[in-house]
Amino acid sequence: LLLAELRKWCEDVGVYPANALILHNVPTDAVIADIIESLETVKVLGRVRFKSRQLVSQLQLDMILCECQNSVDPKTAPPEIHPLNGGTPWKMTLLTPTTAPPEDFNLKLQNLLQSEGKSLADLQPLLEQSAPTQSDPTAIICTVGELLEKTMRPPQENNAFRRLHVFSGVMPTPAGEETLENWLEQAQLMLDECDCTVKEKKKRIVESVKGPAFEIIQAVRCNYADARPEDYLAALENAFGITKSGEDFYFAFRSMQQKSGERLSDYLRRLEKALSKAVQKGGLPPNSRDRARVEQLLRGAASESDILLLQLRLKERIQNPPSFMELLSEIRVEEDQRVTRRNLTSVHTVRTRTGKTDWLKKWLIDLRFSPYQSGMLVWRKAWSTVLG
């Protein structure tokens, strides 16, 4: 009962029991400054602060509660404190446990789950995956380890993704807002890459919509209390997007042609955007994506890109097509090399004919020559000199 009272005392004052220090037999007229100064002479205690003083009914003694800066090991701490001004030594008691009580693990587990917004029910799927016996303590330790790995991340990693732009669903798109297509791409990227909770993802989506779009989100929340962020995006796309099937998007992809003056790399990026939409809507299997990209690139490219395509040898590689990033990198390299060669061949040195022509001009200036005042003899002499 005495230990329980002491712990309750620490809790009321706001002192962690492992840092608590209790002095007995301290005179009632002792000055607090003298008490602290006497305690700080013991190096293992470190810095000490006075917290409270009261009469403990069980011992009928005055006790002083102090707080150490760090937890103190009872094995290294002295049992008594000798006052600097002399007198009877004060007995010292530390509440630092030598061994942690069994219930501390359950308390820590509950505090951890509460701080992360989880419950014991969230641990059940992890336990079912590993399928250990419920009485095995290793199962609980492994489960807590997996939970810590998923939840205990640095704050900068969880909140590093930038804020979504505003989308309202109003047509035409107001200034400062995003179109539905661009907004959906940003939101989907946030769902895939941002390492935060589902609740945080839903909050970010709600914060970025307004007007008619916000009304759609509100309707989803009212009708489906357990709706996920993906459900929000699907509802907005159904309400404001183009109602096309996967086959329609695939047909639009197959109809794309390279524009006049458009670089092949720019045409490839346009193809990739349309191809992604077709795959997302189910118009094309994901494993056929690379082959369809190369086929349409060869089919829709303009005649001005034929030489570049021949250099890439895409027809020979159709059975083992490159990925989008590999193909884009190869095309960019060839385009840059063509620009470099074109710049080198277009530069040449221009030399002006000097010599006799310059001599003639100087000779005419020296003689103050005028064709209207001179005879044909002078002209013949001059031109014969020039022509050598």
PDB file of N, CA and C in Angstrom, residues 6 13 17 19 46 53 73 103 126 129 133 147 150 156 180 190 230 250 262 276 346 348 371 381:
ATOM      1  N   LEU A   6       2.981   6.161  -2.813  1.00  0.00           N
ATOM      2  CA  LEU A   6       4.100   6.938  -3.351  1.00  0.00           C
ATOM      3  C   LEU A   6       3.955   7.140  -4.866  1.00  0.00           C
ATOM      4  N   VAL A  13       1.798  14.889  -8.766  1.00  0.00           N
ATOM      5  CA  VAL A  13       2.735  16.004  -8.911  1.00  0.00           C
ATOM      6  C   VAL A  13       3.265  16.100 -10.338  1.00  0.00           C
ATOM      7  N   PRO A  17       7.921   7.996 -12.023  1.00  0.00           N
ATOM      8  CA  PRO A  17       8.466   7.250 -10.877  1.00  0.00           C
ATOM      9  C   PRO A  17       9.937   6.888 -11.028  1.00  0.00           C
ATOM     10  N   ASN A  19      12.248   8.650 -12.153  1.00  0.00           N
ATOM     11  CA  ASN A  19      13.064   9.832 -11.850  1.00  0.00           C
ATOM     12  C   ASN A  19      12.772  10.394 -10.457  1.00  0.00           C
ATOM     13  N   GLY A  46      22.749  13.639 -10.334  1.00  0.00           N
ATOM     14  CA  GLY A  46      22.682  14.678 -11.349  1.00  0.00           C
ATOM     15  C   GLY A  46      21.956  15.907 -10.834  1.00  0.00           C
ATOM     16  N   ARG A  53       6.111  18.253  -0.792  1.00  0.00           N
ATOM     17  CA  ARG A  53       6.416  17.847   0.587  1.00  0.00           C
ATOM     18  C   ARG A  53       5.105  17.534   1.280  1.00  0.00           C
ATOM     19  N   ASP A  73      20.041   4.609 -10.929  1.00  0.00           N
ATOM     20  CA  ASP A  73      20.163   3.189 -10.626  1.00  0.00           C
ATOM     21  C   ASP A  73      20.257   3.013  -9.108  1.00  0.00           C
ATOM     22  N   GLU A 103       2.779  -6.061 -16.024  1.00  0.00           N
ATOM     23  CA  GLU A 103       1.710  -5.314 -16.657  1.00  0.00           C
ATOM     24  C   GLU A 103       2.215  -4.122 -17.463  1.00  0.00           C
ATOM     25  N   LEU A 126      -2.848  -9.275 -38.743  1.00  0.00           N
ATOM     26  CA  LEU A 126      -1.431  -9.627 -38.741  1.00  0.00           C
ATOM     27  C   LEU A 126      -1.190 -10.951 -38.026  1.00  0.00           C
ATOM     28  N   GLN A 129      -2.194 -13.762 -40.383  1.00  0.00           N
ATOM     29  CA  GLN A 129      -1.241 -14.010 -41.461  1.00  0.00           C
ATOM     30  C   GLN A 129      -0.085 -14.881 -40.982  1.00  0.00           C
ATOM     31  N   THR A 133       0.209 -19.494 -32.354  1.00  0.00           N
ATOM     32  CA  THR A 133      -0.749 -19.720 -31.278  1.00  0.00           C
ATOM     33  C   THR A 133      -0.879 -18.458 -30.456  1.00  0.00           C
ATOM     34  N   LEU A 147       3.790  -3.696 -36.637  1.00  0.00           N
ATOM     35  CA  LEU A 147       3.005  -2.472 -36.472  1.00  0.00           C
ATOM     36  C   LEU A 147       3.914  -1.260 -36.325  1.00  0.00           C
ATOM     37  N   LYS A 150       5.308  -0.135 -39.638  1.00  0.00           N
ATOM     38  CA  LYS A 150       4.359   0.556 -40.507  1.00  0.00           C
ATOM     39  C   LYS A 150       3.972   1.928 -39.990  1.00  0.00           C
ATOM     40  N   GLN A 156       8.663  13.766 -41.341  1.00  0.00           N
ATOM     41  CA  GLN A 156       8.923  14.360 -42.632  1.00  0.00           C
ATOM     42  C   GLN A 156       8.599  13.402 -43.759  1.00  0.00           C
ATOM     43  N   LEU A 180     -10.140  18.202 -64.285  1.00  0.00           N
ATOM     44  CA  LEU A 180     -10.388  16.918 -63.635  1.00  0.00           C
ATOM     45  C   LEU A 180      -9.274  15.927 -63.937  1.00  0.00           C
ATOM     46  N   MET A 190      -0.729  10.807 -55.129  1.00  0.00           N
ATOM     47  CA  MET A 190      -0.679  10.971 -53.680  1.00  0.00           C
ATOM     48  C   MET A 190      -1.084   9.678 -52.971  1.00  0.00           C
ATOM     49  N   GLU A 230      -9.960   5.893 -52.589  1.00  0.00           N
ATOM     50  CA  GLU A 230     -10.184   5.492 -53.977  1.00  0.00           C
ATOM     51  C   GLU A 230     -11.645   5.656 -54.370  1.00  0.00           C
ATOM     52  N   TYR A 250      -8.949   2.774 -75.841  1.00  0.00           N
ATOM     53  CA  TYR A 250      -7.969   2.035 -76.638  1.00  0.00           C
ATOM     54  C   TYR A 250      -8.074   2.409 -78.115  1.00  0.00           C
ATOM     55  N   GLU A 262       6.225  17.912 -84.879  1.00  0.00           N
ATOM     56  CA  GLU A 262       6.293  17.391 -83.509  1.00  0.00           C
ATOM     57  C   GLU A 262       7.454  16.420 -83.373  1.00  0.00           C
ATOM     58  N   SER A 276      -2.030   4.828 -70.853  1.00  0.00           N
ATOM     59  CA  SER A 276      -2.284   4.638 -69.420  1.00  0.00           C
ATOM     60  C   SER A 276      -3.777   4.675 -69.118  1.00  0.00           C
ATOM     61  N   SER A 346      26.187  22.711 -90.630  1.00  0.00           N
ATOM     62  CA  SER A 346      25.706  24.012 -91.090  1.00  0.00           C
ATOM     63  C   SER A 346      26.710  25.125 -90.850  1.00  0.00           C
ATOM     64  N   HIS A 348      30.346  26.740 -91.654  1.00  0.00           N
ATOM     65  CA  HIS A 348      31.490  26.724 -92.563  1.00  0.00           C
ATOM     66  C   HIS A 348      32.118  28.104 -92.580  1.00  0.00           C
ATOM     67  N   PRO A 371      35.916  57.510-113.152  1.00  0.00           N
ATOM     68  CA  PRO A 371      35.695  56.899-114.469  1.00  0.00           C
ATOM     69  C   PRO A 371      35.162  57.891-115.498  1.00  0.00           C
ATOM     70  N   LYS A 381      44.384  49.483-118.366  1.00  0.00           N
ATOM     71  CA  LYS A 381      45.541  49.219-117.509  1.00  0.00           C
ATOM     72  C   LYS A 381      45.117  48.692-116.139  1.00  0.00           C
TER      73      LYS A 381
END
